[in-house]
Tab-separated table of C-alpha atoms in Angstrom:
chain	number	residue	atom	x	y	z
A	13	UNK	CA	48.758	-119.583	-39.654
A	14	UNK	CA	50.416	-116.177	-40.817
A	15	UNK	CA	51.782	-113.970	-38.640
A	16	UNK	CA	49.285	-111.327	-39.592
A	17	UNK	CA	46.287	-113.535	-38.745
A	18	UNK	CA	48.271	-114.123	-35.486
A	19	UNK	CA	48.754	-110.773	-34.305
A	20	UNK	CA	44.987	-110.192	-35.288
A	21	UNK	CA	43.784	-113.254	-32.978
A	22	UNK	CA	46.146	-111.499	-30.158
A	23	UNK	CA	44.596	-107.873	-30.212
A	24	UNK	CA	41.069	-108.933	-30.392
A	25	UNK	CA	41.487	-111.628	-27.785
A	26	UNK	CA	38.379	-112.868	-25.105
A	27	UNK	CA	39.670	-110.242	-22.469
A	28	UNK	CA	39.133	-107.064	-24.884
A	29	UNK	CA	35.504	-108.359	-25.761
A	30	UNK	CA	34.873	-108.402	-22.413
A	31	UNK	CA	36.046	-104.922	-21.568
A	32	UNK	CA	34.093	-103.441	-24.857
A	33	UNK	CA	30.737	-105.274	-23.473
A	34	UNK	CA	31.311	-103.535	-20.082
A	35	UNK	CA	31.619	-100.315	-21.702
A	36	UNK	CA	28.522	-100.733	-23.881
A	37	UNK	CA	26.588	-101.669	-20.686
A	38	UNK	CA	27.995	-98.903	-18.420
A	39	UNK	CA	26.630	-96.617	-21.647
A	40	UNK	CA	23.423	-98.517	-22.170
A	41	UNK	CA	22.439	-97.806	-18.423
A	42	UNK	CA	23.562	-94.427	-17.967
A	43	UNK	CA	21.119	-93.496	-21.062
A	44	UNK	CA	18.220	-95.840	-19.528
A	45	UNK	CA	18.579	-93.472	-16.518
A	46	UNK	CA	18.610	-90.112	-18.364
A	47	UNK	CA	15.524	-90.966	-19.984
A	48	UNK	CA	13.497	-92.069	-16.877
A	49	UNK	CA	15.047	-90.146	-13.925
A	50	UNK	CA	12.466	-87.270	-14.207
A	51	UNK	CA	9.456	-89.316	-13.540
A	52	UNK	CA	11.419	-91.766	-10.646
A	53	UNK	CA	11.975	-88.546	-8.877
A	54	UNK	CA	8.846	-86.983	-8.877
A	55	UNK	CA	9.914	-83.969	-11.294
A	56	UNK	CA	9.913	-83.556	-14.890
A	57	UNK	CA	6.171	-84.343	-15.861
A	58	UNK	CA	4.791	-82.334	-13.690
A	59	UNK	CA	6.960	-79.389	-14.255
A	60	UNK	CA	7.092	-79.544	-18.183
A	61	UNK	CA	5.567	-76.690	-19.843
A	62	UNK	CA	3.390	-79.149	-21.712
A	63	UNK	CA	1.195	-79.871	-18.305
A	64	UNK	CA	1.842	-76.584	-16.788
A	65	UNK	CA	0.182	-75.094	-20.294
A	66	UNK	CA	-2.582	-77.605	-19.864
A	67	UNK	CA	-3.583	-76.392	-16.427
A	68	UNK	CA	-4.300	-73.252	-16.772
A	69	UNK	CA	-4.911	-71.133	-13.127
A	70	UNK	CA	-8.568	-69.393	-12.940
A	71	UNK	CA	-8.647	-65.709	-12.333
A	72	UNK	CA	-7.902	-63.902	-9.233
A	73	UNK	CA	-10.912	-63.900	-6.376
A	74	UNK	CA	-11.666	-60.988	-4.557
A	75	UNK	CA	-9.609	-61.835	-1.503
A	76	UNK	CA	-6.476	-61.734	-4.069
A	77	UNK	CA	-6.122	-65.275	-4.083
A	78	UNK	CA	-6.057	-67.789	-6.960
A	79	UNK	CA	-8.970	-70.168	-7.253
A	80	UNK	CA	-8.251	-73.835	-8.152
A	81	UNK	CA	-8.524	-74.516	-11.704
A	82	UNK	CA	-11.951	-75.040	-12.757
A	83	UNK	CA	-12.912	-77.746	-15.643
A	84	UNK	CA	-16.245	-77.006	-16.393
A	85	UNK	CA	-16.598	-73.281	-16.092
A	86	UNK	CA	-17.107	-71.338	-19.247
A	87	UNK	CA	-13.940	-69.088	-19.562
A	88	UNK	CA	-15.329	-66.338	-18.389
A	89	UNK	CA	-16.755	-67.084	-15.844
A	90	UNK	CA	-13.837	-65.370	-13.247
A	91	UNK	CA	-13.814	-68.080	-10.783
A	92	UNK	CA	-15.016	-71.496	-10.201
A	93	UNK	CA	-19.067	-70.898	-9.936
A	94	UNK	CA	-19.797	-74.344	-9.749
A	95	UNK	CA	-18.327	-75.755	-6.854
A	96	UNK	CA	-20.070	-76.778	-2.829
A	97	UNK	CA	-23.533	-77.267	-3.764
A	98	UNK	CA	-23.562	-76.404	-7.504
A	99	UNK	CA	-20.316	-78.860	-7.993
A	100	UNK	CA	-22.676	-80.900	-10.337
A	101	UNK	CA	-23.653	-78.241	-12.820
A	102	UNK	CA	-22.287	-77.993	-16.145
A	103	UNK	CA	-21.460	-75.137	-17.998
A	104	UNK	CA	-22.139	-75.170	-21.969
A	105	UNK	CA	-18.716	-74.044	-23.944
A	106	UNK	CA	-20.520	-71.453	-25.052
A	107	UNK	CA	-24.470	-70.479	-24.261
A	108	UNK	CA	-26.674	-72.555	-26.610
A	109	UNK	CA	-29.759	-71.685	-28.224
A	110	UNK	CA	-32.557	-74.005	-27.328
A	111	UNK	CA	-35.736	-75.253	-29.742
A	112	UNK	CA	-38.915	-74.413	-29.228
A	113	UNK	CA	-40.633	-75.274	-25.802
A	114	UNK	CA	-44.101	-74.663	-25.203
A	115	UNK	CA	-46.526	-75.810	-21.947
A	116	UNK	CA	-49.278	-74.242	-20.012
A	117	UNK	CA	-49.690	-72.513	-17.163
A	118	UNK	CA	-52.105	-73.174	-13.990
A	119	UNK	CA	-54.572	-71.287	-15.649
A	120	UNK	CA	-54.524	-73.289	-19.434
A	121	UNK	CA	-53.138	-70.392	-20.806
A	122	UNK	CA	-50.398	-71.110	-23.103
A	123	UNK	CA	-46.414	-70.352	-22.528
A	124	UNK	CA	-43.113	-70.592	-24.454
A	125	UNK	CA	-39.639	-70.313	-23.288
A	126	UNK	CA	-39.990	-66.755	-25.371
A	127	UNK	CA	-42.279	-65.032	-23.255
A	128	UNK	CA	-39.422	-65.284	-20.473
A	129	UNK	CA	-37.142	-63.132	-22.854
A	130	UNK	CA	-35.312	-60.267	-21.155
A	131	UNK	CA	-35.052	-62.358	-17.889
A	132	UNK	CA	-32.869	-65.181	-16.755
A	133	UNK	CA	-34.582	-68.252	-15.695
A	134	UNK	CA	-33.858	-71.344	-13.852
A	135	UNK	CA	-36.264	-73.963	-15.734
A	136	UNK	CA	-36.683	-76.944	-13.290
A	137	UNK	CA	-38.272	-80.050	-14.980
A	138	UNK	CA	-39.736	-82.276	-12.512
A	139	UNK	CA	-42.926	-84.524	-11.592
A	140	UNK	CA	-45.133	-85.234	-8.375
A	141	UNK	CA	-43.692	-89.174	-8.804
A	142	UNK	CA	-40.099	-88.130	-8.464
A	143	UNK	CA	-38.872	-87.622	-5.189
A	144	UNK	CA	-35.553	-86.247	-5.296
A	145	UNK	CA	-38.002	-83.532	-7.649
A	146	UNK	CA	-40.186	-83.579	-4.364
A	147	UNK	CA	-37.614	-82.722	-2.249
A	148	UNK	CA	-35.665	-80.233	-3.829
A	149	UNK	CA	-39.288	-78.085	-4.885
A	150	UNK	CA	-38.533	-76.114	-1.095
A	151	UNK	CA	-35.343	-75.238	-2.161
A	152	UNK	CA	-36.824	-73.530	-5.116
A	153	UNK	CA	-39.305	-71.846	-3.540
A	154	UNK	CA	-37.064	-69.978	-1.051
A	155	UNK	CA	-34.886	-68.957	-4.245
A	156	UNK	CA	-37.759	-67.633	-6.094
A	157	UNK	CA	-38.737	-65.480	-2.958
A	158	UNK	CA	-35.212	-64.620	-2.461
A	159	UNK	CA	-34.557	-63.737	-6.531
A	160	UNK	CA	-37.692	-63.015	-8.122
A	161	UNK	CA	-37.682	-59.935	-10.192
A	162	UNK	CA	-38.158	-58.358	-13.706
A	163	UNK	CA	-34.654	-60.057	-13.902
A	164	UNK	CA	-34.870	-63.754	-12.807
A	165	UNK	CA	-37.253	-66.123	-12.410
A	166	UNK	CA	-37.814	-70.058	-11.550
A	167	UNK	CA	-39.556	-71.762	-13.683
A	168	UNK	CA	-40.796	-74.970	-11.861
A	169	UNK	CA	-42.029	-76.960	-15.019
A	170	UNK	CA	-44.394	-80.263	-14.176
A	171	UNK	CA	-44.642	-83.183	-16.780
A	172	UNK	CA	-46.437	-84.853	-14.734
A	173	UNK	CA	-49.067	-86.775	-16.578
A	174	UNK	CA	-51.978	-85.748	-14.067
A	175	UNK	CA	-51.802	-82.577	-15.451
A	176	UNK	CA	-51.999	-79.196	-13.695
A	177	UNK	CA	-54.724	-80.207	-11.037
A	178	UNK	CA	-52.497	-82.889	-9.181
A	179	UNK	CA	-49.259	-80.695	-9.603
A	180	UNK	CA	-50.890	-77.868	-8.061
A	181	UNK	CA	-52.187	-80.330	-5.013
A	182	UNK	CA	-48.746	-81.365	-4.445
A	183	UNK	CA	-47.509	-77.592	-4.013
A	184	UNK	CA	-50.300	-76.990	-1.700
A	185	UNK	CA	-49.477	-79.874	0.586
A	186	UNK	CA	-45.867	-78.406	0.573
A	187	UNK	CA	-46.872	-75.340	1.217
A	188	UNK	CA	-45.224	-73.585	-2.152
A	189	UNK	CA	-45.876	-69.978	-2.208
A	190	UNK	CA	-43.500	-68.107	-4.432
A	191	UNK	CA	-43.618	-70.559	-7.470
A	192	UNK	CA	-45.831	-70.173	-10.688
A	193	UNK	CA	-47.459	-73.416	-11.802
A	194	UNK	CA	-46.141	-74.276	-15.127
A	195	UNK	CA	-47.347	-77.609	-16.753
A	196	UNK	CA	-46.370	-79.884	-19.507
A	197	UNK	CA	-48.282	-83.397	-19.326
A	198	UNK	CA	-47.245	-84.473	-22.749
A	199	UNK	CA	-43.437	-84.036	-21.867
A	200	UNK	CA	-42.655	-82.822	-24.658
A	201	UNK	CA	-40.342	-80.353	-23.347
A	202	UNK	CA	-37.937	-83.083	-22.017
A	203	UNK	CA	-37.349	-84.506	-25.539
A	204	UNK	CA	-36.664	-80.526	-27.193
A	205	UNK	CA	-34.485	-79.791	-23.795
A	206	UNK	CA	-32.659	-83.288	-24.095
A	207	UNK	CA	-33.309	-84.478	-20.336
A	208	UNK	CA	-32.600	-87.683	-19.670
A	209	UNK	CA	-33.447	-87.600	-15.652
A	210	UNK	CA	-35.109	-85.245	-13.303
A	211	UNK	CA	-34.952	-83.579	-12.231
A	212	UNK	CA	-33.248	-81.532	-14.528
A	213	UNK	CA	-32.215	-77.844	-14.049
A	214	UNK	CA	-31.304	-75.391	-17.167
A	215	UNK	CA	-30.178	-72.271	-16.526
A	216	UNK	CA	-31.109	-69.700	-19.233
A	217	UNK	CA	-29.988	-66.413	-20.147
A	218	UNK	CA	-32.017	-63.052	-21.164
A	219	UNK	CA	-31.546	-64.324	-24.616
A	220	UNK	CA	-33.173	-67.421	-24.241
A	221	UNK	CA	-29.798	-69.648	-24.390
A	222	UNK	CA	-29.022	-72.368	-22.120
A	223	UNK	CA	-25.521	-71.534	-20.170
A	224	UNK	CA	-25.725	-74.899	-18.445
A	225	UNK	CA	-27.422	-77.324	-16.711
A	226	UNK	CA	-27.559	-79.528	-13.239
A	227	UNK	CA	-28.988	-83.171	-13.234
A	228	UNK	CA	-30.479	-84.360	-10.035
A	229	UNK	CA	-31.392	-82.701	-7.288
A	230	UNK	CA	-29.704	-79.321	-5.613
A	231	UNK	CA	-29.477	-76.879	-2.913
A	232	UNK	CA	-31.205	-74.103	-4.945
A	233	UNK	CA	-31.487	-71.437	-2.390
A	234	UNK	CA	-27.850	-72.215	-1.052
A	235	UNK	CA	-25.371	-69.583	-1.405
A	236	UNK	CA	-23.322	-71.471	-4.030
A	237	UNK	CA	-26.650	-71.063	-5.933
A	238	UNK	CA	-27.216	-67.499	-5.598
A	239	UNK	CA	-24.091	-66.616	-6.543
A	240	UNK	CA	-23.551	-68.896	-9.587
A	241	UNK	CA	-27.182	-67.078	-10.780
A	242	UNK	CA	-26.230	-63.670	-9.676
A	243	UNK	CA	-23.488	-63.703	-12.092
A	244	UNK	CA	-25.694	-64.645	-14.909
A	245	UNK	CA	-28.446	-61.835	-14.366
A	246	UNK	CA	-29.017	-59.501	-17.148
């Protein structure tokens, strides 16, 4: 072996390889720690600009406090209106134009949603065989008694196949006094309004557009419901 080859072997002895490997391991460990440290410490992700921008805060409340972010509320709600008893209420991203819906009143006269234009309405689809519908009806009656006016009406629309007579018997039985009977015994409105379960209640603005809806029973005479409705009166 030549002198130069012998020198090269000495320069790349096993000890030298061990030092090189050790240094590489330290560098690799430091790189991994730098990458994972923010999330391991509970920081970084929570404080990142992207996450902060993804959670816009709601407008200040009347007391000057800031309400929690509201995923369902429309941008211009000025607070979380779908909370408490109205937590299941889902706002449309924008008020949505509804299809033609026709039905009859208790006297058999034809009625359409267009007949209510100019006032906000709470359209509740119900039936006598629907237990949750029966349960919430007194609250709807109290709401109509409290807020009913030329600016607002609860439109309780029965889709019961028994027609007006059976529906009216039920309303009389539970002593409903403020609601007007409306009937759609063929349930055509359910299809037009894309109702998938009952009760379903739609809040419709004075221009006849759907603001949002709630599927299932609710405390419609609660302070939460009254606040939500008053925020959308003309």
